[in-house]
Structures are given as C-alpha cells and as structure tokens.
Coordinates of C-alpha atoms in Angstrom, one line a residue:
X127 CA 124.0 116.5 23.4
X128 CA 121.5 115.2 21.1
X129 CA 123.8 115.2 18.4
X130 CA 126.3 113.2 20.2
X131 CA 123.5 110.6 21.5
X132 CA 122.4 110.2 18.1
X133 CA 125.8 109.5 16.9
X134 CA 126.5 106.8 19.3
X135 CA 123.3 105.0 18.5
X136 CA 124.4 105.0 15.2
X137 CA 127.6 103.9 15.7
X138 CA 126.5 101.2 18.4
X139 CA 123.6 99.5 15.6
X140 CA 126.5 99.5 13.0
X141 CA 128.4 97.4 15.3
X142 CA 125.5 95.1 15.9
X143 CA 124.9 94.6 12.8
X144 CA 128.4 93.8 11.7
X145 CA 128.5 91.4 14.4
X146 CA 125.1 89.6 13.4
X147 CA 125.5 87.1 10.6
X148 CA 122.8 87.4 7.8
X149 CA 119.9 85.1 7.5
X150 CA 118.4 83.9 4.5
X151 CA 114.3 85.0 4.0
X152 CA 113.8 83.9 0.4
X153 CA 112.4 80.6 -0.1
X154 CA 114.5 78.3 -2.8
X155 CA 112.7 77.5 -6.0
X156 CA 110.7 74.3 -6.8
X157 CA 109.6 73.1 -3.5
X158 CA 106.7 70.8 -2.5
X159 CA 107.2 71.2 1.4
X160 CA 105.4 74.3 1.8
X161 CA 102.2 72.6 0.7
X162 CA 102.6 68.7 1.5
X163 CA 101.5 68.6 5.2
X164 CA 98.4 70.3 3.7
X165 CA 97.1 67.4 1.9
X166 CA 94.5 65.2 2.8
X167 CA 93.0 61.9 1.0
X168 CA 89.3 62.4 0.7
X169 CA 86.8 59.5 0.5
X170 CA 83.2 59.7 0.1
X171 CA 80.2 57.6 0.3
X172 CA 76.6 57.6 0.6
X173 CA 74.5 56.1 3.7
X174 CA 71.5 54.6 1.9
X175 CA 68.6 53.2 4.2
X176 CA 65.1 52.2 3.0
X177 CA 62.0 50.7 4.0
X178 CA 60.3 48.5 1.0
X179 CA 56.2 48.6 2.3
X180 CA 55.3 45.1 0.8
X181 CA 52.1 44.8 -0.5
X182 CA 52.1 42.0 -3.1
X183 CA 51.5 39.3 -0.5
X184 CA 51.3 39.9 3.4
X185 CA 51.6 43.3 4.3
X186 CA 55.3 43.7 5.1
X187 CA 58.0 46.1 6.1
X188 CA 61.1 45.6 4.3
X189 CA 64.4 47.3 6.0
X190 CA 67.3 47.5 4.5
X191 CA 70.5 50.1 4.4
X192 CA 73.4 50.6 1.7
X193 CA 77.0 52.4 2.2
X194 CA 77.9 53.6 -1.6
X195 CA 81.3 55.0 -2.3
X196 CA 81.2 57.2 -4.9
X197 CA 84.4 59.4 -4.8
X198 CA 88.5 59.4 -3.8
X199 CA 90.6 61.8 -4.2
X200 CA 92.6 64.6 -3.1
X201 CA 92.3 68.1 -0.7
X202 CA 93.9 70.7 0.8
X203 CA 94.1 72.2 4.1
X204 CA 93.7 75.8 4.2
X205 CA 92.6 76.7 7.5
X206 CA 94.1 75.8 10.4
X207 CA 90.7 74.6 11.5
X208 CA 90.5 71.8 9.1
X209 CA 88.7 73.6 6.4
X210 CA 89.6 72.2 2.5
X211 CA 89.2 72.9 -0.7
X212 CA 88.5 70.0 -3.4
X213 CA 86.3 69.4 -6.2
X214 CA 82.3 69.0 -6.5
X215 CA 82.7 65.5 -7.8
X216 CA 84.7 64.6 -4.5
X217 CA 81.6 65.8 -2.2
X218 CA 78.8 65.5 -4.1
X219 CA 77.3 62.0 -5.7
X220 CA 75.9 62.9 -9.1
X221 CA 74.1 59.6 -9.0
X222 CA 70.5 59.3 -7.4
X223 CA 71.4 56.3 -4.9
X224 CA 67.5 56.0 -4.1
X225 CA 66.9 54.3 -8.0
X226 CA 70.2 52.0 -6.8
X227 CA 68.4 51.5 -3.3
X228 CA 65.2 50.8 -5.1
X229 CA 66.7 47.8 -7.5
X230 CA 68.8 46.7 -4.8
X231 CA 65.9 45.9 -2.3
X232 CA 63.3 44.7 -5.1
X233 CA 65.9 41.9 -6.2
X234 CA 66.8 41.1 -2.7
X235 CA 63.2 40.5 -1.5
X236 CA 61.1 39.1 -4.5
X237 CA 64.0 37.3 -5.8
X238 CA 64.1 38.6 -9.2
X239 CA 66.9 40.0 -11.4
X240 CA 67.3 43.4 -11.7
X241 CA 70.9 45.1 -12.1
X242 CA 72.3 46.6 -9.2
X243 CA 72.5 50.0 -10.9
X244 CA 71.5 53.6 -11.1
X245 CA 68.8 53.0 -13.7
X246 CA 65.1 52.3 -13.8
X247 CA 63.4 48.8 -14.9
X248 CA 61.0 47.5 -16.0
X249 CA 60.1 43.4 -15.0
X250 CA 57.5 41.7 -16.6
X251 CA 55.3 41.1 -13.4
X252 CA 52.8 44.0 -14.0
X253 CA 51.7 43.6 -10.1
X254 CA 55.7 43.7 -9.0
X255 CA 56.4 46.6 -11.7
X256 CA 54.1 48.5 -10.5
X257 CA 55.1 48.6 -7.2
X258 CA 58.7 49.0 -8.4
X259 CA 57.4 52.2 -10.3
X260 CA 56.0 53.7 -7.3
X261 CA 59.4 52.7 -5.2
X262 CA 61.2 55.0 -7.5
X263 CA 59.5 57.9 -6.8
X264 CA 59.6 58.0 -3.2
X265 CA 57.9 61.2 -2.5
X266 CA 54.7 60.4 -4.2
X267 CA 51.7 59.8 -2.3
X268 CA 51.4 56.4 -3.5
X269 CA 55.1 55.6 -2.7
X270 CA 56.4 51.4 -2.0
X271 CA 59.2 52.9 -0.7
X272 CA 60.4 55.4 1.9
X273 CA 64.1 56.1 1.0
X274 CA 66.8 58.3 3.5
X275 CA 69.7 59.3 2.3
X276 CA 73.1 61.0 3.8
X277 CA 75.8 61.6 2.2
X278 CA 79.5 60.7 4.6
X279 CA 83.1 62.6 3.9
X280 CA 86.1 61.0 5.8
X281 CA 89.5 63.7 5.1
X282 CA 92.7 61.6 6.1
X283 CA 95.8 63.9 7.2
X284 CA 99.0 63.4 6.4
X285 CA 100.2 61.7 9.3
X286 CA 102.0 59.3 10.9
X287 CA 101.7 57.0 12.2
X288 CA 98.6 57.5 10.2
X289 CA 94.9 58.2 11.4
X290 CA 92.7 54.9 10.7
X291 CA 89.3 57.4 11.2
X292 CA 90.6 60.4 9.7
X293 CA 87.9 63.2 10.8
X294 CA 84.8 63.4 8.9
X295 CA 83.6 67.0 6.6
X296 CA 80.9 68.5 5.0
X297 CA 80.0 70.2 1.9
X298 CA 78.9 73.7 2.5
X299 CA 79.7 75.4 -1.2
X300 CA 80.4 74.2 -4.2
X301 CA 80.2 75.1 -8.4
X302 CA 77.9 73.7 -10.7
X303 CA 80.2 71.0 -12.5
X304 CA 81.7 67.8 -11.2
X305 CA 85.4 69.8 -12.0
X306 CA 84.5 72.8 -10.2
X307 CA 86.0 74.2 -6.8
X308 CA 84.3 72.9 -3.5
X309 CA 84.4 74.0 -0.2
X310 CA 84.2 71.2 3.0
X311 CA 84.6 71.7 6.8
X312 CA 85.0 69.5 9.5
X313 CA 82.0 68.7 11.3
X314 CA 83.9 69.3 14.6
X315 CA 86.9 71.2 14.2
X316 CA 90.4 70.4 14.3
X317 CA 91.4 69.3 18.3
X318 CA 94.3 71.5 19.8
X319 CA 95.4 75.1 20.1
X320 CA 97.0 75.3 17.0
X321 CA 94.7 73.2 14.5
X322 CA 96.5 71.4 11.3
X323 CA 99.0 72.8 9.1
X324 CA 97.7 74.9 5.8
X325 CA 99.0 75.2 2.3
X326 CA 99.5 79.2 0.9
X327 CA 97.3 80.0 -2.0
X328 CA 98.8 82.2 -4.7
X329 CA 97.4 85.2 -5.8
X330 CA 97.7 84.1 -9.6
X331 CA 98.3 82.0 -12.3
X332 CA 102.1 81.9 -14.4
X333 CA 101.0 83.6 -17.5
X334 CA 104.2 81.5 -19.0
X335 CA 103.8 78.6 -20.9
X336 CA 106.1 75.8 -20.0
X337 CA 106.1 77.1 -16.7
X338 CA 107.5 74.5 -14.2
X339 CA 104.9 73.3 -11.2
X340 CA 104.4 70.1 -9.2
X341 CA 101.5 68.4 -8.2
X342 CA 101.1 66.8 -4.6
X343 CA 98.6 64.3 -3.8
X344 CA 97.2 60.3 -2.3
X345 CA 96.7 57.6 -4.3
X346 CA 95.2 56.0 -1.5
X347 CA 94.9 55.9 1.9
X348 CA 97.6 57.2 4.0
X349 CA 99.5 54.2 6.2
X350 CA 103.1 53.2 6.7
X351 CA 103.0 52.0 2.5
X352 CA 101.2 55.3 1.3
X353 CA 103.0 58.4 1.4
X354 CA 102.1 61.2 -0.8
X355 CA 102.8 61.4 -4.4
X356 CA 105.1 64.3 -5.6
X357 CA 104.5 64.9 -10.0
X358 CA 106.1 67.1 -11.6
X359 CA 104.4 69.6 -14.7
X360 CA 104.5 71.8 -17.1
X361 CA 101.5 74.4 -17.5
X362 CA 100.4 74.5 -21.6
X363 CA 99.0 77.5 -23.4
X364 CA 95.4 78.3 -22.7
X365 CA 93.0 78.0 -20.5
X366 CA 90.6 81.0 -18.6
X367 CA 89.2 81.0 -15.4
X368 CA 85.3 79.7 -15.4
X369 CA 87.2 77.7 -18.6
X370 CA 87.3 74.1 -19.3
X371 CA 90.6 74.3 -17.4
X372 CA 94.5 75.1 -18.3
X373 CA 96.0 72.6 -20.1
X374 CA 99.4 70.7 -18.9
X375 CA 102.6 70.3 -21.6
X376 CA 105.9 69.1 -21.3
X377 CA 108.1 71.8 -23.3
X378 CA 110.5 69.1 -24.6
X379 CA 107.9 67.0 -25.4
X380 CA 109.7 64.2 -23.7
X381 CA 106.5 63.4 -21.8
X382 CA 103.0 63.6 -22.6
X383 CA 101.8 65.5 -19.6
X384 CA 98.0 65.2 -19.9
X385 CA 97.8 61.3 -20.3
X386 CA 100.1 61.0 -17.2
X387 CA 97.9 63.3 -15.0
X388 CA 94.7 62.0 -16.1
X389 CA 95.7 58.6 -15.3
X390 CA 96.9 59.8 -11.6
X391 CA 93.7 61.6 -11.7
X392 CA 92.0 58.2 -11.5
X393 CA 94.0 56.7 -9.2
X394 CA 93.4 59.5 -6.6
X395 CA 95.3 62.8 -7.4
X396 CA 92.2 64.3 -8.8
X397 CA 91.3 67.5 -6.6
X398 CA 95.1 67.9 -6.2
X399 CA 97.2 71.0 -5.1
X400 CA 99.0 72.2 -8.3
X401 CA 102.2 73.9 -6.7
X402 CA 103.9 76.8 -8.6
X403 CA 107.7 76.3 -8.5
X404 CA 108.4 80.1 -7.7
X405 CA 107.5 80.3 -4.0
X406 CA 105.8 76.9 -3.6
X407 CA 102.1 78.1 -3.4
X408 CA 99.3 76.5 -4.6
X409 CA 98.1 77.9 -8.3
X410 CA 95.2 75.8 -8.6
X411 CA 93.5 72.2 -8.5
X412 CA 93.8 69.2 -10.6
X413 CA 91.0 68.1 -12.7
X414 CA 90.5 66.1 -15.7
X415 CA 91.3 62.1 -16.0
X416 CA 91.3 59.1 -18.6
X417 CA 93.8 60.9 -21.2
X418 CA 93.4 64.7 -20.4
X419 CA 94.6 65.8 -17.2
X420 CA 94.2 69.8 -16.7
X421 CA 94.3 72.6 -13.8
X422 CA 91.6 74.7 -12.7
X423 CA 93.0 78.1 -11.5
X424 CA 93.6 79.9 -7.6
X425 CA 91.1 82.3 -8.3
X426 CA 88.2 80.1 -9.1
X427 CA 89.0 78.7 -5.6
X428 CA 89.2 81.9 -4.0
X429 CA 85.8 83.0 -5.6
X430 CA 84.2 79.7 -4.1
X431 CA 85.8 80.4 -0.8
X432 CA 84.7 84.0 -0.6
X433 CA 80.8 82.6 -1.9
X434 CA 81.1 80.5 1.0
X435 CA 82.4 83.0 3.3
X436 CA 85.4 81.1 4.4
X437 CA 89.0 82.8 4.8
X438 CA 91.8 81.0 4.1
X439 CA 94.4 81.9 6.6
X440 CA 98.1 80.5 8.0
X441 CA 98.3 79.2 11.7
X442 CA 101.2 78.9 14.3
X443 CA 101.9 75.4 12.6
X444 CA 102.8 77.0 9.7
X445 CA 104.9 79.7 10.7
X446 CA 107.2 77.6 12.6
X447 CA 107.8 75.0 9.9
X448 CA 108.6 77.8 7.5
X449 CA 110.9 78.9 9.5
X450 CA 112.9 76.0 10.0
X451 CA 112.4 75.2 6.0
X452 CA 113.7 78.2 4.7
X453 CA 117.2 77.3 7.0
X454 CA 117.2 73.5 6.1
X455 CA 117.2 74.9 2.1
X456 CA 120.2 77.1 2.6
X457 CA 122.0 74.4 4.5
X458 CA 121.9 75.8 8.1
X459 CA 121.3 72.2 9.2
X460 CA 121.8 73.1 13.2
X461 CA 119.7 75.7 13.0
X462 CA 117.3 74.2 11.2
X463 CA 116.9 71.1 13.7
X464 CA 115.6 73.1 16.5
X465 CA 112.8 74.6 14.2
X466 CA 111.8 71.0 12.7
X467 CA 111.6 69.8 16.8
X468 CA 109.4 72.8 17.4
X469 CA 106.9 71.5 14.7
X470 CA 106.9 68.3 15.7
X471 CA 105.7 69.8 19.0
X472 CA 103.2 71.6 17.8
X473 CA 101.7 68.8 15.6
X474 CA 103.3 65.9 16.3
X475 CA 101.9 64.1 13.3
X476 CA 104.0 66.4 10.8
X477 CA 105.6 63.3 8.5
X478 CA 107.4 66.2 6.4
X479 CA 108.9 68.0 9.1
X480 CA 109.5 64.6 10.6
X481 CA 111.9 63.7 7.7
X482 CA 113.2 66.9 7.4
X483 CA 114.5 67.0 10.7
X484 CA 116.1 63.4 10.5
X485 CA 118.1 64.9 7.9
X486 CA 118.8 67.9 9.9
X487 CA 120.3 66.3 12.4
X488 CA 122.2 63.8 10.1
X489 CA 123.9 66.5 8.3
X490 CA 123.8 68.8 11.0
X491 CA 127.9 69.7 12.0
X492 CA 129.3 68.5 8.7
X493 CA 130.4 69.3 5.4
X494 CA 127.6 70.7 4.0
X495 CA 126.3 72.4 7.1
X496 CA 126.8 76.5 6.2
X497 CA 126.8 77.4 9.7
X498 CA 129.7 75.4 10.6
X499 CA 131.5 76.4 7.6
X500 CA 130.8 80.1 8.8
X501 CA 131.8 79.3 12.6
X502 CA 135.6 77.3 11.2
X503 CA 136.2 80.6 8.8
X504 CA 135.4 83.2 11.5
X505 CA 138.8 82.9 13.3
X506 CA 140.6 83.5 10.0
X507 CA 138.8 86.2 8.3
X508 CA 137.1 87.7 11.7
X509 CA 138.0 91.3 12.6
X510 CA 139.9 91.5 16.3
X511 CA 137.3 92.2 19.2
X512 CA 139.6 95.3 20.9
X513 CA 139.1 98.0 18.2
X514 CA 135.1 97.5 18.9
X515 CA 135.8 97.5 22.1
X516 CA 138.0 100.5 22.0
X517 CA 135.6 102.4 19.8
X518 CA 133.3 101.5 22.8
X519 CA 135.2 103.0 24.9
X520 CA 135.9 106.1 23.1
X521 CA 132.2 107.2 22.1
X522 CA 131.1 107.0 25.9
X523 CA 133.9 109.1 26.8
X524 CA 133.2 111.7 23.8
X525 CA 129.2 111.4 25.3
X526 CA 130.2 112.0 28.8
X527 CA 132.2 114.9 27.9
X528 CA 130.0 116.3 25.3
X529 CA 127.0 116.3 28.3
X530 CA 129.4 117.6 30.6
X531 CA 129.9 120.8 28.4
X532 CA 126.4 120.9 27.4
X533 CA 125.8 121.2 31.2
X534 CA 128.3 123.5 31.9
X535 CA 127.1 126.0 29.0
X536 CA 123.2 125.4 30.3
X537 CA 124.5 126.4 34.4
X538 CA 124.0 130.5 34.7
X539 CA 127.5 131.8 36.6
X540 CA 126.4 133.9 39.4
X541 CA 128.3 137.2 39.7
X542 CA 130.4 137.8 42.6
X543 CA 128.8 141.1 44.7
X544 CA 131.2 143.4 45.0
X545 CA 132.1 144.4 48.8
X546 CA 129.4 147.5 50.3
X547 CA 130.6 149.5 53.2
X548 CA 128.4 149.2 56.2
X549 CA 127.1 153.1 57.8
X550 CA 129.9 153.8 60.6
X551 CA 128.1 153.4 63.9
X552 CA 128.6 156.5 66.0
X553 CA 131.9 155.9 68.3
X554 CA 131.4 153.9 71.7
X555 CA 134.8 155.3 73.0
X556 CA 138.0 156.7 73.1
X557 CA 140.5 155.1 70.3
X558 CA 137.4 153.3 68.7
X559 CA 138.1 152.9 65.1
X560 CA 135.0 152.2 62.4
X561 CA 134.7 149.1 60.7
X562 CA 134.0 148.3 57.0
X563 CA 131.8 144.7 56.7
X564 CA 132.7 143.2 53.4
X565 CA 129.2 141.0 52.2
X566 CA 130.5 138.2 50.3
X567 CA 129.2 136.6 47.5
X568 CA 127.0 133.7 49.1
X569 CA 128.4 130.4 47.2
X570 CA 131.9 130.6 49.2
X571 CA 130.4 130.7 52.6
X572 CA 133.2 132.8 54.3
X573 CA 132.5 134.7 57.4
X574 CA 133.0 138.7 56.7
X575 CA 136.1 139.7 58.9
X576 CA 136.5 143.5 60.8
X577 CA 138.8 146.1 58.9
X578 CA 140.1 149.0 61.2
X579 CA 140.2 152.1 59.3
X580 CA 143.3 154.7 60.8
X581 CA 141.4 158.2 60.9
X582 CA 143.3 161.7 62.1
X583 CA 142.1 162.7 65.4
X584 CA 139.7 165.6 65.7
X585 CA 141.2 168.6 67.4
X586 CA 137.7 169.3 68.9
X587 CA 137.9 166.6 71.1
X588 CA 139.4 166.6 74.6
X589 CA 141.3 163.7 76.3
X590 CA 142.5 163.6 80.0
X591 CA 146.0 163.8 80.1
X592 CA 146.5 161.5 82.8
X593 CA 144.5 158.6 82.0
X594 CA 143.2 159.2 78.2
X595 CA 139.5 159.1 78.6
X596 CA 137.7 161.3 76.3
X597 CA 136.5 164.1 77.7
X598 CA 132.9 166.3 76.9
X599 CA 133.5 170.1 76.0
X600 CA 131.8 171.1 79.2
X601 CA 133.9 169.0 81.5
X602 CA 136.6 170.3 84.3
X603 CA 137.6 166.8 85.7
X604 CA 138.3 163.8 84.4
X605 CA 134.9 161.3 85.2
X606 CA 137.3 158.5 85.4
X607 CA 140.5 159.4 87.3
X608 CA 139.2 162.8 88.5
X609 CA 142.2 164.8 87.0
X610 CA 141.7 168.6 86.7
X611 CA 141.4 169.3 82.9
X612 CA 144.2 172.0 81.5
X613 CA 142.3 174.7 79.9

C-alpha cells in the first residue's frame, strides 16, 4: 500500500507541475530599479549661534545665530528604518564655523571689514583685535565670545509628490577622510509598519576591468523638475579597499569617464550608489570630483556599518517590488501590475514602481505581454484535459484496489470447527432416538438442527404387546394399559 500511495503522489505532482506554467526568478542584467527608490538627496548645514560679550564700550551682550551649508549630495537607504550610508564630507563640516561665527559678528557690530570666512584676522585696532583674539578661542577663560554649534542633516526620499521637509539624520560613524564611508540614522525613525524601501549591497567588487555599472543619484532636490539621475560606467584597473578609490574608464575610450563623474560629483551625485550591472546591487559609493571621479568599494561600507553596529537588511517594501520587477522584465505585464499596485500600497510614495506600473498597465494585454502570448498558444499546442483526467481516474482505482488486497492479505481467515458429537443422554422413552448437535462455526450464525440416528433394537428390552410401552425386566403387567406380559 505504501508503494502504491507513493506512486500516486508522484504521479499527481507530475501533473501539477505540467499544468503550472514556469516563472522567471533571475533578475535581467543592467538594471537601476532595484536600487533607485533607495536614494535620498542629503543636505547639510551647521546651526551657528553666538553671544559676542562687548567690552570695548558699554558692557554689551551681542546675540546673533548663523545657518551654514556646507554639504549636498547623495545616500542610500539600507534599512528599512531610514538608516543610510554616505560619505564623511556629507555629515561632517571640516570647517570650524565658530572662526566664521567669530568674523561674522565682529564686522556686523563694530562695523569693520573682515572677510566672512573660515580664517583668523588680524585688524589694526589693538583694543578690538584683542578681543577678536580671545573670540576665537571660545573656551578660554578669557573668552569675548561664547559660541554653540549643531550640526543639521535633512535626507529627501524619492518621492512624489515630493517631501518639502524630508526627515532629518544623524551621524553616528564615520572614517577618517572626507571620501570615506559614513553611517546616518534618522533621529525618529521611518513612520509606518513597513519603513522605506532599501537598496541590496553586494558582497564584492567585479575584479574585471571595463566592467559595466551605473550610477544613481540627485542633483538637487527632489520635486516635480528633479528626478534622479541614472549614469552609466565603466570600472578602470586598480584600486584597493582602504585605497584612494577604484578608478572609472570607458573601454572604447569614447568617453572620458572620470571628468564626467567628477563633474556630477559637484553637482550632487557625490556619495552615490555605484550599481553593478549583474544583479543590480550596490558595489560601492561615489567619490572624487573636479576632473577625477572614482568609487570607493562595498566592503569598506560594510566594515563602517558593522563599526557602527548597524545591519543592513531588506523590508516588506522590498520584497514586493522585486517581485513585481522581476515579471515587468520578462514581459508578464498583467502580472506584473498587480505587484506594482501592492507597492504603491505599501509605500505610496514609490515614484519607480509608480512608472513602472503605468507601463504595466499600458502594455499589459498586448503584443509584447508574454502571458497573453502564452494564454492565445495554449489552445493550439495544449495537451487535451481527459487523458489527465483518465489517468486520475485510473490511479485511484489501482489505489483502492491495491488497499483492498493489502486488507484482505492483513484479515486472519478463521477456520471452520468441524462438527463434535454431543454425549447421548440416557433414553426418556420408548422409540426415543439420540441426537447428534452439530456446533457451527460462529461467523454464519445458523441455529444447530436435531439429527435422528436409526439404532437396532436391543433384544434385552421388553415392550407390551398391546400398547408398546417399554417394559422393566421385573414387570408382569403392562403400567400403562395393564396387559399381562407373555413370558
């Protein structure tokens, strides 16, 4: 029985899955979409506010308060909680805002001239230089000048319609160099069950030089005129993690890659994902500008993630839209549109899957749509449903019988007893025959039935000749009719 039940499970998954149509699970090569709802536009500034203590004239307190942008650029999602990763220069201001503070608020109050800048002067007032002196060095004792200063991340999603606020981060890790790997994380997480939508991070470089990548970033702030920019690359020979960075060049030599990503650099694609054209995951950041764009690798960002105790990770978001992406590239539009929808519902904001599923729907039922050219060809090339059917059929008969046997070799047969004579009971009467009972075997249920047994009469015994009762050896008359007994 086994056998047989294991037979027809085979048989049954073999129709299933000649029945089911295959799905497509490899991602096409070269796309951006996996990574694009990741990216964010990153502006930072510095919140400057200090008190000058006057003491050249009247005693005076002197308030004033500065907002200094120092950095744009670009980051990437990679926690569904709105963590990113972006470079040091994006997060923190190399510049110390308290000497621009300091000029700022001299030239403002005592009306003199001194550059709004990041570096120290001198003025030919010795009174009013000296007191500039001590404003630059705040924390003395003798200080002119009491100086606080903050330093204010704004991350804008990729959106629409698009966030005016954005949602503000902080810098918790971050390498030594203005082109090294940082680490920022919203100062209130990410609203809603699901968070924001994450780019993958690969595990490694292309070791192959011209290999083919694109890089995704803002060169400004997202709104209805600023979408992300989509470049494409060519990674150069060289480079080593904890390096200067691997170089970009075009193998033609049609375009010289390193001028044209160092100018995007400085327009706001520094700190960009650079996207590996296999599977679409991110193989590092770009850094560099003026004439020498360059990539910093995945695993120096993985080392500053790990330093700062952060796990990159995929959310619901995620696993949704790559759902519906990997059927939108094979060209299973209608099945693709229901996916994109589910997105949308999960982060309405999505501008990616937003496009995406226009198109879906546009081309969804036409020419190019593979699952209506596989539902028009099935009625041509598809195999008859009643041999399936009449396989069915068969195997659950074969079963049935097969555990039908089984059970008939697994019941013991009982033996049928074979018929015992019962003692002969001594006789009652005259005539009285003796009886065989026959005990039957118990499963037919049939009431034993009498069996007289003809026996020769004993010559010993007497009988009255007139009315045949049996008669005792010592008897003269019959006890019934009285007749004399013939001796």
């Amino acid at each position: 029985m086994a056998r047989l039940t294991a037979l027809a499970g085979g048989a049954a998954v073999a129709l299933v899955l000649i029945a089911t149509p295959v799905v497509a699970h490899e991602h096409p090569s070269g796309i951006t979409d996996l990574v694009s709802p990741a990216v964010v536009r990153l502006e930072a500034v510095s919140q400057v506010k200090i008190t000058l203590l006057d003491h050249v004239g009247e005693l005076k307190h002197v308030d004033r308060s500065y907002t200094l942008p120092f950095a744009a650029g670009t980051g990437t999602v990679v926690n569904p909680d709105g963590t990113i990763v972006a470079l040091r220069r994006l997060a923190v201001n190399p510049n110390d805002v308290a000497v621009y503070a300091a000029n700022k608020i001299f030239a403002e109050h005592h009306k003199v001239k001194i550059p709004a800048d990041y570096d120290k002067h001198k003025l030919s007032d010795d009174v009013l230089d000296r007191h500039l002196q001590q404003c630059y060095a705040p924390d003395s004792d003798t200080a002119t000048c009491i100086v606080s200063v903050t330093t204010e991340i704004t991350a804008f999603p990729n959106v629409s319609p698009a966030s005016p606020d954005g949602y503000k981060v902080k810098c918790i890790k971050a390498g030594p160099n203005p082109d090294d790997p940082a680490v920022l994380v919203p100062l209130t997480p990410a609203a809603g069950g699901v968070g924001m939508p994450t780019a993958p991070l690969a595990d490694k470089v292309p070791d192959q030089e011209g290999s083919p990548t694109n890089v995704a970033g803002f060169l400004g702030r997202p709104g209805p005129n600023v979408a992300h920019t989509v470049e494409i690359a060519h990674l150069g020979k060289g480079g080593v993690q904890g390096g200067a960075g691997r170089p970009f060049a075009d193998p033609e030599k049609k375009v010289d890659e390193p001028v044209k990503l160092g100018g995007l650099a400085d327009k706001g694609l520094v700190g960009a994902p650079v996207i590996g054209d296999k599977d679409g995951h991110v193989i590092g950041l770009l850094v560099g500008g003026g004439k020498d764009g360059k990539m910093i690798g995945v695993k120096e960002v993985t080392a500053i993630l790990t330093a700062a105790k952060i796990v990159p990770r995929r959310g619901a978001i995620d696993t949704a839209f790559e759902a519906a992406l990997t059927r939108y590239h094979t060209k299973y539009y209608t099945e693709a549109a229901p996916g994109f929808q589910r997105v949308l519902e999960l982060y309405p904001g999505n501008v990616v899957a937003a496009a995406l599923l226009k198109t879906s729907l546009a081309k969804r039922g036409g020419p190019e749509d593979q699952g209506t050219k596989k539902a028009a060809a099935e009625p041509e090339t598809s195999t008859p449903l009643w041999p399936f059917i009449a396989a069915a059929g068969i195997l659950f008969i074969a079963a049935g019988g097969g555990a039908y046997l089984l059970w008939r070799r697994r019941t013991p047969e009982r033996q049928t007893e074979l018929p015992q004579p019962l003692a002969a009971s001594p006789p009652f009467d005259d005539g009285a025959n003796q009886t065989v009972v026959v005990r039957r075997s118990q499963s037919f249920q049939v009431v034993p039935q009498q069996q007289q047994v003809m026996t020769a009469p004993d010559p010993a015994i007497k009988y009255c000749t007139s009315c045949g009762m049996r008669l005792g050896p010592a008897h003269r008359f019959c006890g019934y009719c009285g007749h004399p007994i013939e001796t």
